[in-house]
Structure formats: structure tokens, C-alpha cells
mmCIF file of C-alpha atoms in Angstrom:
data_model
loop_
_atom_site.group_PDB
_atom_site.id
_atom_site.type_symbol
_atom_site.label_atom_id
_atom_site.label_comp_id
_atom_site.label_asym_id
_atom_site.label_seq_id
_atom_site.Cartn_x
_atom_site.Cartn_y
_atom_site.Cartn_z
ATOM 1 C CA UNK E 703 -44.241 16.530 -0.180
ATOM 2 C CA UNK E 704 -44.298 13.496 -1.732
ATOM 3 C CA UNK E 705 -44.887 14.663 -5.140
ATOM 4 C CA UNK E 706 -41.669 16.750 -4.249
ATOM 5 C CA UNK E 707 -40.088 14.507 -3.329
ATOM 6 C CA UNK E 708 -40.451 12.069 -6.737
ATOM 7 C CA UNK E 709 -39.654 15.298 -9.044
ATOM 8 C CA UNK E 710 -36.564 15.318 -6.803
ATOM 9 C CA UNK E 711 -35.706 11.911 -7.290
ATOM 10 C CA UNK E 712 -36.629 12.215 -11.298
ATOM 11 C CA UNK E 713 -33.839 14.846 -11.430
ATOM 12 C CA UNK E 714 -31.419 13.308 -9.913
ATOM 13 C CA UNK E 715 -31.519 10.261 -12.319
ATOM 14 C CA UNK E 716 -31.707 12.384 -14.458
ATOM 15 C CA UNK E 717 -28.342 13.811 -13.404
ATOM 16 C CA UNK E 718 -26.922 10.798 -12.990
ATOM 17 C CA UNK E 719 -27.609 9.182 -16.234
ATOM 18 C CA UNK E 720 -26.425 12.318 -18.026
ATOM 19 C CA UNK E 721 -22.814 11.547 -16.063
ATOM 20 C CA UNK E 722 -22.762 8.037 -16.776
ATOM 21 C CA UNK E 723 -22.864 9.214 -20.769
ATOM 22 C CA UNK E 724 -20.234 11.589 -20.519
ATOM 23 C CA UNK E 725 -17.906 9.634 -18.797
ATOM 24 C CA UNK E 726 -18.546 6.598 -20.867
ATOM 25 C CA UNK E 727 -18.600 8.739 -24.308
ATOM 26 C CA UNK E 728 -14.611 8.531 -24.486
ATOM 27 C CA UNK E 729 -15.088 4.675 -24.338
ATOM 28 C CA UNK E 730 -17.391 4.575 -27.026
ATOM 29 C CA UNK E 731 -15.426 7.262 -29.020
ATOM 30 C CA UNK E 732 -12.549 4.807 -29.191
ATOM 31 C CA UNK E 733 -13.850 1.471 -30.010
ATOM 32 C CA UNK E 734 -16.077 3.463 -33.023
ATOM 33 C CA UNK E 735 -12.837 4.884 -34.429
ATOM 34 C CA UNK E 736 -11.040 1.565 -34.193
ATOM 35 C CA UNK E 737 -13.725 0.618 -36.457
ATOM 36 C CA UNK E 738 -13.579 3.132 -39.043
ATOM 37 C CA UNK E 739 -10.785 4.134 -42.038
ATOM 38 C CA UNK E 740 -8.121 6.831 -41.225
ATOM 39 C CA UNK E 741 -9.795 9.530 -43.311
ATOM 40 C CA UNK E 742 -13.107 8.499 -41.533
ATOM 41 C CA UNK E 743 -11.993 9.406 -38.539
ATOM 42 C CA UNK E 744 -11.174 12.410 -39.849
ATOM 43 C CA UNK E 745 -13.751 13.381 -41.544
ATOM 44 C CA UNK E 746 -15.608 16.878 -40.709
ATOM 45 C CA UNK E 747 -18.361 16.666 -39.381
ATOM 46 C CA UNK E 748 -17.576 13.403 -37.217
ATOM 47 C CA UNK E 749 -19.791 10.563 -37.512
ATOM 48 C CA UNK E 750 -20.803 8.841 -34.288
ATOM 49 C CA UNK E 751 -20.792 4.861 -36.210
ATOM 50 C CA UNK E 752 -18.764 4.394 -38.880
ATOM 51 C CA UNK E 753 -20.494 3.986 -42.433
ATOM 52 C CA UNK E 754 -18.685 0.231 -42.505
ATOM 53 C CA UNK E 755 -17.681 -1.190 -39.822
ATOM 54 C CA UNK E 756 -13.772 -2.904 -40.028
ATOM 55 C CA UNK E 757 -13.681 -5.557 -37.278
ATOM 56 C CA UNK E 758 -10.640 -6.550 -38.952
ATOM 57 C CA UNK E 759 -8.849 -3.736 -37.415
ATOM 58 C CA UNK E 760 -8.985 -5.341 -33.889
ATOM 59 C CA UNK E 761 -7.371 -8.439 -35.625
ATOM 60 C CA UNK E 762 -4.911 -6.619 -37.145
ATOM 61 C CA UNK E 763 -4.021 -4.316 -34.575
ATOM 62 C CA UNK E 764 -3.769 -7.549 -32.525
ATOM 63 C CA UNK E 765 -0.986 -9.294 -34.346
ATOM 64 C CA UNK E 766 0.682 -5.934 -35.310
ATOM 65 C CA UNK E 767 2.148 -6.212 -32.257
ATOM 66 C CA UNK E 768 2.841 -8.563 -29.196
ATOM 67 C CA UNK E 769 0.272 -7.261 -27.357
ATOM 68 C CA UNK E 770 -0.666 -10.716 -25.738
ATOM 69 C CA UNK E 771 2.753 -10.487 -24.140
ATOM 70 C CA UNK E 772 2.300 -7.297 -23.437
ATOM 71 C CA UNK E 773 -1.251 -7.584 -21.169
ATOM 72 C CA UNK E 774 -0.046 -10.841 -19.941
ATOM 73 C CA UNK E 775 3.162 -9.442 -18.390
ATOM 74 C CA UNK E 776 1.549 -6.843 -16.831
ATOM 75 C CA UNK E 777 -1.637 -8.519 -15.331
ATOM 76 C CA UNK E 778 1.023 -11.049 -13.451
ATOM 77 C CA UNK E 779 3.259 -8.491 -12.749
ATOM 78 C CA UNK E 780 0.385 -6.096 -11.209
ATOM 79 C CA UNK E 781 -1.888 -9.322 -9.668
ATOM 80 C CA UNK E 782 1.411 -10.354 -7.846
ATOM 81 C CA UNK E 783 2.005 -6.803 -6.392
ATOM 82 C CA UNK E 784 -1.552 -6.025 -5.616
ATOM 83 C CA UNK E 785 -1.103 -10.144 -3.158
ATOM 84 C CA UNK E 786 1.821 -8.702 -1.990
ATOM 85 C CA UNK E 787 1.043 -5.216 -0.829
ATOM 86 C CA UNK E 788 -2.326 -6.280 0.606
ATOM 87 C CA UNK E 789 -0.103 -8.636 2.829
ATOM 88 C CA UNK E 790 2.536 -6.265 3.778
ATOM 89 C CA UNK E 791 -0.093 -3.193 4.258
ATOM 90 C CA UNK E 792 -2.471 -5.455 6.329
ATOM 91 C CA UNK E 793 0.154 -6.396 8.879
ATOM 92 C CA UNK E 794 2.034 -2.961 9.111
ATOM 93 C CA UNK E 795 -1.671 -1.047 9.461
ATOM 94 C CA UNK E 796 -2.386 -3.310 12.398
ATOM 95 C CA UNK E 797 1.028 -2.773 13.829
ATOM 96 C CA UNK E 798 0.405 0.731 13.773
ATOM 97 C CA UNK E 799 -3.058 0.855 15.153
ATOM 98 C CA UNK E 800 -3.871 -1.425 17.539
ATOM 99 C CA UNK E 801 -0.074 -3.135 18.599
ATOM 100 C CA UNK E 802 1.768 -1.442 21.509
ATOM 101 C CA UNK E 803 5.819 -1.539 21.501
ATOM 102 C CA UNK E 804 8.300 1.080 21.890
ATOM 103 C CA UNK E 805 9.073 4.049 19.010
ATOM 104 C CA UNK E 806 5.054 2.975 17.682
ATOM 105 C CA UNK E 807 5.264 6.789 17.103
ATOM 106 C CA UNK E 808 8.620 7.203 15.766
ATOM 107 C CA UNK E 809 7.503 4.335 12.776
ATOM 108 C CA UNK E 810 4.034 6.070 12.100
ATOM 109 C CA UNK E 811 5.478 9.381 11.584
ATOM 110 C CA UNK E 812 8.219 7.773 9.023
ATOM 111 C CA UNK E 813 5.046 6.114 7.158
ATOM 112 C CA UNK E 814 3.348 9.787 6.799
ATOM 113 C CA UNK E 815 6.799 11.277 6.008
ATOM 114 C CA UNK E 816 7.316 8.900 3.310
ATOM 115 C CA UNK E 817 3.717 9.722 2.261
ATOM 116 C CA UNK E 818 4.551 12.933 1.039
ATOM 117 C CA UNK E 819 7.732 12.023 -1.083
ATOM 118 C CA UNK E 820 7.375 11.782 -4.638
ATOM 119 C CA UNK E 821 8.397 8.609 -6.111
ATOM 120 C CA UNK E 822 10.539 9.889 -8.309
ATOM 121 C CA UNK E 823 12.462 10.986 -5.810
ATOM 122 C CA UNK E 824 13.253 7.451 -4.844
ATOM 123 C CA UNK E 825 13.991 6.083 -8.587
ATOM 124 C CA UNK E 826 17.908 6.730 -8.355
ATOM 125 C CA UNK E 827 18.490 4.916 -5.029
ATOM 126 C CA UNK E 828 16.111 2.491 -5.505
ATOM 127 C CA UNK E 829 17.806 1.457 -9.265
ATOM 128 C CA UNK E 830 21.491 1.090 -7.860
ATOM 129 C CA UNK E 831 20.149 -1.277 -5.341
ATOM 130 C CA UNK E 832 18.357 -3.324 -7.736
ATOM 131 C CA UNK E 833 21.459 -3.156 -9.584
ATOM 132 C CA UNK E 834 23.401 -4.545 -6.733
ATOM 133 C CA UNK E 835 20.764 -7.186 -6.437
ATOM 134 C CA UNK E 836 20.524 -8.127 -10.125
ATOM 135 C CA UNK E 837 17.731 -7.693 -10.520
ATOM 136 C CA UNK E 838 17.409 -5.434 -13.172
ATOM 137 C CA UNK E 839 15.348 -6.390 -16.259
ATOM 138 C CA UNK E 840 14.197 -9.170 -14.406
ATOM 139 C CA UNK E 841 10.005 -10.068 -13.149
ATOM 140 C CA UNK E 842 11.632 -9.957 -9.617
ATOM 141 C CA UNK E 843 12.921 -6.082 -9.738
ATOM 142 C CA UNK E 844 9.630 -5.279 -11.127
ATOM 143 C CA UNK E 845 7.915 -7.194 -8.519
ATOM 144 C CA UNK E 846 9.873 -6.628 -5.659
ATOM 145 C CA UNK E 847 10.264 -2.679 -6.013
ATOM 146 C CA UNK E 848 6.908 -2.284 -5.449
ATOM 147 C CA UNK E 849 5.980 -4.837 -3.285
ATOM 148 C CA UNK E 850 5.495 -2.178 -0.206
ATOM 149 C CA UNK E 851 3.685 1.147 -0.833
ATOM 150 C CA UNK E 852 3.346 3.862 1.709
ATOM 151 C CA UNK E 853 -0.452 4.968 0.598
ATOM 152 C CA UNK E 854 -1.289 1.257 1.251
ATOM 153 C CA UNK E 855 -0.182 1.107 4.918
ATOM 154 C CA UNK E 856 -1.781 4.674 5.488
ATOM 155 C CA UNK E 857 -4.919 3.934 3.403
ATOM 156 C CA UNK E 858 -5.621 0.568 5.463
ATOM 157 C CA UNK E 859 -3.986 1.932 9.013
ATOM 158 C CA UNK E 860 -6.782 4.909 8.370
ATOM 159 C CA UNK E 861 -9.196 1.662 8.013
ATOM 160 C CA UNK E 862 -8.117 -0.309 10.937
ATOM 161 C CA UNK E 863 -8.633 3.164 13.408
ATOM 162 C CA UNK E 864 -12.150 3.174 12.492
ATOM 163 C CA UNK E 865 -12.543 -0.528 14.017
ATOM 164 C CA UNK E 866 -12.820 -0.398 17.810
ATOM 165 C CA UNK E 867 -9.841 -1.684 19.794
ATOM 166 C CA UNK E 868 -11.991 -3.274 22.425
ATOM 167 C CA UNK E 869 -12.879 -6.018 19.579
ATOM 168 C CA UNK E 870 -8.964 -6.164 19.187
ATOM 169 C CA UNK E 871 -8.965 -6.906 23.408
ATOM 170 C CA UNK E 872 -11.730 -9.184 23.012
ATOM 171 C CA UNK E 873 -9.452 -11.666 20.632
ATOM 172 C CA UNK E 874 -6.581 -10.815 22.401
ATOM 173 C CA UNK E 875 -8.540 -12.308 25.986
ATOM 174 C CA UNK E 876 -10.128 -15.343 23.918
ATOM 175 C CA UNK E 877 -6.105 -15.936 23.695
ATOM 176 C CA UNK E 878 -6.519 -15.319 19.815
ATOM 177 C CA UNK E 879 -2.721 -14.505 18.239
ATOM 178 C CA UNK E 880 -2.444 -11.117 16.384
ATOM 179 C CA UNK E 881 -2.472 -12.678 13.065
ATOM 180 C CA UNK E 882 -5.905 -14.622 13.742
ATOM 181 C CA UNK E 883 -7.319 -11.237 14.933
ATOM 182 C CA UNK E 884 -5.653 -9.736 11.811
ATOM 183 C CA UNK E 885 -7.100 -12.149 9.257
ATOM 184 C CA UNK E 886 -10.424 -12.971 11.388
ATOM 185 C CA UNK E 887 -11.503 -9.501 12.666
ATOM 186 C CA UNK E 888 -9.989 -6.712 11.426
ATOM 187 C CA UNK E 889 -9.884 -7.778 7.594
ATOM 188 C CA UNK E 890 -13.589 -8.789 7.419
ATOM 189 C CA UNK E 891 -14.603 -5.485 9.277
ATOM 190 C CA UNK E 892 -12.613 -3.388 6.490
ATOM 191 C CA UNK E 893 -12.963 -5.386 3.333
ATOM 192 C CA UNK E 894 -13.946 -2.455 1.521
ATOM 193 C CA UNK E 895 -10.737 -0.759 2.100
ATOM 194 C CA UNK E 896 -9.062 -3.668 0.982
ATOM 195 C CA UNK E 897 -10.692 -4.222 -2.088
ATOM 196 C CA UNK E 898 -10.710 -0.278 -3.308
ATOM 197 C CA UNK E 899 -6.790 -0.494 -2.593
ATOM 198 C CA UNK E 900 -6.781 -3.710 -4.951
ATOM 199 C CA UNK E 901 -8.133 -1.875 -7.747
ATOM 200 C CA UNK E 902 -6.096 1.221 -6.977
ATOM 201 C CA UNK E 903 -3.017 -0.915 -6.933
ATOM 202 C CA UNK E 904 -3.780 -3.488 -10.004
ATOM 203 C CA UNK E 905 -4.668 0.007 -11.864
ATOM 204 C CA UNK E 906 -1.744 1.930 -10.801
ATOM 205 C CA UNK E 907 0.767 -0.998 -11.502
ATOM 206 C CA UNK E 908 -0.843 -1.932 -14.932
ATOM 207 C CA UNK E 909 -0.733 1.477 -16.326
ATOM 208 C CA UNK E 910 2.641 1.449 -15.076
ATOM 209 C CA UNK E 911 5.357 3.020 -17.574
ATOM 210 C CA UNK E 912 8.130 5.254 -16.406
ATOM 211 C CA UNK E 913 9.888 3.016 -13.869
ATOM 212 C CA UNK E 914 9.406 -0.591 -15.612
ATOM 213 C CA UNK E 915 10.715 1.279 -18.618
ATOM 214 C CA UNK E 916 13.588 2.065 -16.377
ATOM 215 C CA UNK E 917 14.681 -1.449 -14.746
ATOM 216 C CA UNK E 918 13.925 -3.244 -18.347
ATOM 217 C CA UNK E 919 15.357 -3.413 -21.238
ATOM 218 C CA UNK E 920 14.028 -6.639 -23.127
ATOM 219 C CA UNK E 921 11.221 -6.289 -25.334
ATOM 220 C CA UNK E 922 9.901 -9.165 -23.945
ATOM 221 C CA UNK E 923 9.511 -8.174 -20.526
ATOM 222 C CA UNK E 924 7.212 -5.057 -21.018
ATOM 223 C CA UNK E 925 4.334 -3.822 -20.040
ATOM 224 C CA UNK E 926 1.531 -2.939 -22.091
ATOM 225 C CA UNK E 927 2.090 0.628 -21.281
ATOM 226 C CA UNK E 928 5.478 0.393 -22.728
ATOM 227 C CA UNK E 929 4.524 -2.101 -25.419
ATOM 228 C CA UNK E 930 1.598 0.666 -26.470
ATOM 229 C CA UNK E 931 4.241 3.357 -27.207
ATOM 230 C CA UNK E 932 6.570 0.901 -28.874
ATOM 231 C CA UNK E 933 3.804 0.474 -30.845
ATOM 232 C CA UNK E 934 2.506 3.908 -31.946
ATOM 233 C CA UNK E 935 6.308 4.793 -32.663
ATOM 234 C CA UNK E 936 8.716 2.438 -32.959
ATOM 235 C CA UNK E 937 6.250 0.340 -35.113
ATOM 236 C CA UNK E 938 5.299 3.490 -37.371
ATOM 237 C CA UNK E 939 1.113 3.533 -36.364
ATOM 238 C CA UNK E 940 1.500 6.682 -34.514
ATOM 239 C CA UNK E 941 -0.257 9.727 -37.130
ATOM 240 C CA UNK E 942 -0.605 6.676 -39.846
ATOM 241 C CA UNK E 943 -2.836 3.887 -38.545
ATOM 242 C CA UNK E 944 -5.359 5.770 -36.041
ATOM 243 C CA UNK E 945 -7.665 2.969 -36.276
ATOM 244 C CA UNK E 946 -5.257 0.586 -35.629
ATOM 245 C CA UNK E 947 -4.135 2.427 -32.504
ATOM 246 C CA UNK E 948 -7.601 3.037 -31.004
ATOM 247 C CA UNK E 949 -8.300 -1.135 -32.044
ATOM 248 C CA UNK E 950 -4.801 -1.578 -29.494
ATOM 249 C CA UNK E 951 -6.010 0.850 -26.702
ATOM 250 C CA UNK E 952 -9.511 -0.494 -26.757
ATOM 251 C CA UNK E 953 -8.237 -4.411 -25.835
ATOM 252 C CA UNK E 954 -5.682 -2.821 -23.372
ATOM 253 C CA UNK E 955 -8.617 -1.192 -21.496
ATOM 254 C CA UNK E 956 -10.753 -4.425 -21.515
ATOM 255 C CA UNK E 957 -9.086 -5.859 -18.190
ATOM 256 C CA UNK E 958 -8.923 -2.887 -16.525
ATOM 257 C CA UNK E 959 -13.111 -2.553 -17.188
ATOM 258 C CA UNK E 960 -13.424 -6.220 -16.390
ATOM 259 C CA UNK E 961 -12.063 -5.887 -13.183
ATOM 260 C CA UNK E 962 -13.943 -2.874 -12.095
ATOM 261 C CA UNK E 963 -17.368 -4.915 -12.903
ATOM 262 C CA UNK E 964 -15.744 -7.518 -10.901
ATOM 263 C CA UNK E 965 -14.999 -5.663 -7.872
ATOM 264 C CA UNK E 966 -17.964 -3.025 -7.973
ATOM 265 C CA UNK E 967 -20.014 -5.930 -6.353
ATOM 266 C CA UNK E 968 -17.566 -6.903 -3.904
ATOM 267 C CA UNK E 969 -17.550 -3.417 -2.786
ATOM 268 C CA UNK E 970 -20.724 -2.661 -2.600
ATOM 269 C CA UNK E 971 -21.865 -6.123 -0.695
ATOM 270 C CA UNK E 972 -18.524 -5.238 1.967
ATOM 271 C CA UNK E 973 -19.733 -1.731 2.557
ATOM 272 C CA UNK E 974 -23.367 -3.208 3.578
ATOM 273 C CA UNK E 975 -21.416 -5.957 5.614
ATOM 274 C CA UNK E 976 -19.591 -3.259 7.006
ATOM 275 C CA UNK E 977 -22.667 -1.066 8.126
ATOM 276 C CA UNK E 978 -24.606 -4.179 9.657
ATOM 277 C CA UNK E 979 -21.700 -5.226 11.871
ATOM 278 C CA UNK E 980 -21.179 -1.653 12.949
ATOM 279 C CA UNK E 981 -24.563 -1.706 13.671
ATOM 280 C CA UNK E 982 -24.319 -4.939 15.125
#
């Protein structure tokens, strides 16, 4: 059994491993080609290092464009989104879970309605009222437009059923107010909830293009997504300078990979949090 058992275990490193190289072969793929020549990278059969390695490409790439604008517009503009809709989700989630006031039902059944409209749907309406704010091309209408998301509230709400309500009575007869109870109990308890829907929001909003393309119109304002295609074709790289526009997409990715090794600790530490005070 044990010997079983280890071939078992074997495997399914094994498994694993051969997982972890396929999903991180497009990685690799791109930062090799943004260090090779155009007709290297096309070249037949492909070589998996280029012959000379042009570093230079990165550097070029790097002030072919405004590209520190770019990731610096949309790391605030995501970071400030991701503060706000933790916020906003975290008190409506509790509201729905574990408050009591009339039409609780009526709201909750608006949240999963709204849940199942596209956001596209939305774009028209939500434009002429920015426009009636003026806020277009402005931080604010990027901001505030998606300061409130409907997954968010569901995704933590779902979080907030799993804790028991009886902890919820417990600070409520200590004479603890909702918001200490919020920010003491139920936010600790879920933390890993809270910080998958931070990456899932910073992710979401810095690969944003469609709708900031929409609201702004000043080159300065955009978002690397944006700033990426004005590069490939409003620059002239796009079928010319491959290496160049791998180099651009490689340092675009960076913070997105740096804050996944961030947070894959933080998760990992709240889930075992999470387990011992269940248990506990």
C-alpha cells in the first residue's frame, strides 16, 4: 500500500509539473521572441533561444511608446477600484446575509438579476450619465463607473453565508456595531474571498479596453490595453516589429505576474486561517 501509494504520488507530480510547463510555455515563448530579429522569429523550424540575444529590444520597445504612462494609469486606476469595490461589496454582502430590514429579498433578487446582465448592455445608459456628470475622459468616470460590481457583492455575500450567524449574534450581544462585526469578524473569517476578488478585480480592470476606450479620448489618459493597440497600429509595429511587440507585452504582463506571487501567499496562509477557526 504504501509503495502504492508513493507511485501515486510520483505521478501526480509528475502531472503537475507537466501543467505548470504548458501553461508557462506561452510566457517563455514571448519574452524569447522579444529577444530575437523579425526573420528569427520566423524562421522554420523555430528555435526555442534566440542565436543572439537583443536586450535592446525591451529598451526600445520601452521608449517606442509611452508605455510608463500607460501601466501607471492603469495600476491607479485598477488599485483604486479594486479599494473601492472591496468596500462597497463588503458592506452590501453583509447587508444581505446577516442584516434583517424590510424588502432584504426584494434587494437580493435585484443583485442576482443584475448578475446575469451583460455589461454591455449597460454601456449606453451608463455613458449619457457620465456625460451629464462630466465626467467623461476624466480618472473619475473611469473610477467611478466601476466602483460597484454585481459579481463582487454575490461573490463575497456567497462568502459571508458560509460564516455562522450565531458569531454575527455573539457581536451583536457584546453590543459590537455592524461595522466592527463587519471589519472584526466577518472579514478575517473570509479573507480568502476577499483577496481572490482583489486579483479578479485588479486583473479584470487592468486588462480593461472596450469601455475606457469609450469614456476617453486623450492619449494621455489610457490604459495599457489601449496604449498596446495604439501601439501595434497606430505606431506601425503591428506585422513589422514582432520583437518589439512581444518586448511591450512582456513588461505589460510583469505586474499582473507580480501581483499573483504577491497574493498566492496571502491566499494560501487565509485559507489555513480559515480552516483552523472553522475548526476552532
Amino acid at each position: 500500500m504504501q509503495g502504492l501509494k508513493g507511485v501515486r504520488t510520483v505521478v501526480r507530480h509528475i502531472l503537475l509539473a507537466a501543467a505548470a510547463l504548458i501553461i508557462a510555455f506561452p510566457f517563455y515563448w514571448m519574452v524569447t521572441n522579444a529577444l530575437k530579429t523579425n526573420d528569427e522569429i520566423w524562421q522554420f523550424p523555430p528555435t526555442l533561444w534566440p542565436h543572439a540575444p537583443l536586450w535592446s529590444n525591451f529598451a526600445d520597445a520601452w521608449h517606442a511608446a509611452p508605455f510608463a504612462r500607460y501601466i501607471g494609469n492603469s495600476v491607479f486606476v485598477a488599485g483604486t477600484i479594486v479599494v473601492l469595490q472591496v468596500i462597497n461589496s463588503g458592506m452590501m454582502a453583509y447587508a444581505l446575509s446577516h442584516m434583517k430590514f424590510r424588502l432584504k429579498g426584494v434587494f437580493t433578487a435585484a443583485v442576482l438579476v443584475g448578475y446575469m446582465v451583460p455589461a454591455t448592455a449597460v454601456y449606453l445608459p451608463s455613458y449619457i450619465i457620465l456625460g451629464q456628470l462630466n465626467l467623461l475622459n476624466t480618472y473619475g468616470g473611469l473610477i467611478l463607473s466601476n466602483c460597484v460590481s454585481v459579481f463582487s457583492i454575490f461573490l463575497i455575500r456567497q462568502a459571508f453565508l458560509q460564516v455562522s450567524h450565531d458569531m454575527v449574534e455573539a457581536g451583536m450581544i457584546d453590543g459590537a456595531s455592524h461595522f466592527r462585526i463587519l471589519w472584526t469578524i466577518l472579514i478575517p473569517l473570509t479573507r480568502p474571498s476577499f483577496a481572490v476578488l482583489a486579483l479578479i478585480t485588479f486583473i479584470d480592470q487592468y486588462n480593461n479596453y472596450f469601455w475606457p476606450m469609450l469614456i476617453t479620448k486623450d492619449p494621455s489618459m489610457q490604459l495599457i490595453s489601449a496604449g498596446l493597440r495604439s501601439f501595434f497600429v497606430e505606431g506601425g509595429a503591428y506585422g513589422l516589429k514582432w520583437p518589439l511587440i512581444m518586448a511591450a507585452s512582456a513588461f505589460t504582463v510583469a505586474p499582473l505576474l507580480a501581483l499573483f506571487l504577491l497574493t498566492q501567499k496571502t491566499i494560501i496562509s487565509s485559507v489555513n486561517l480559515t480552516a483552523g477557526a472553522s475548526k476552532g
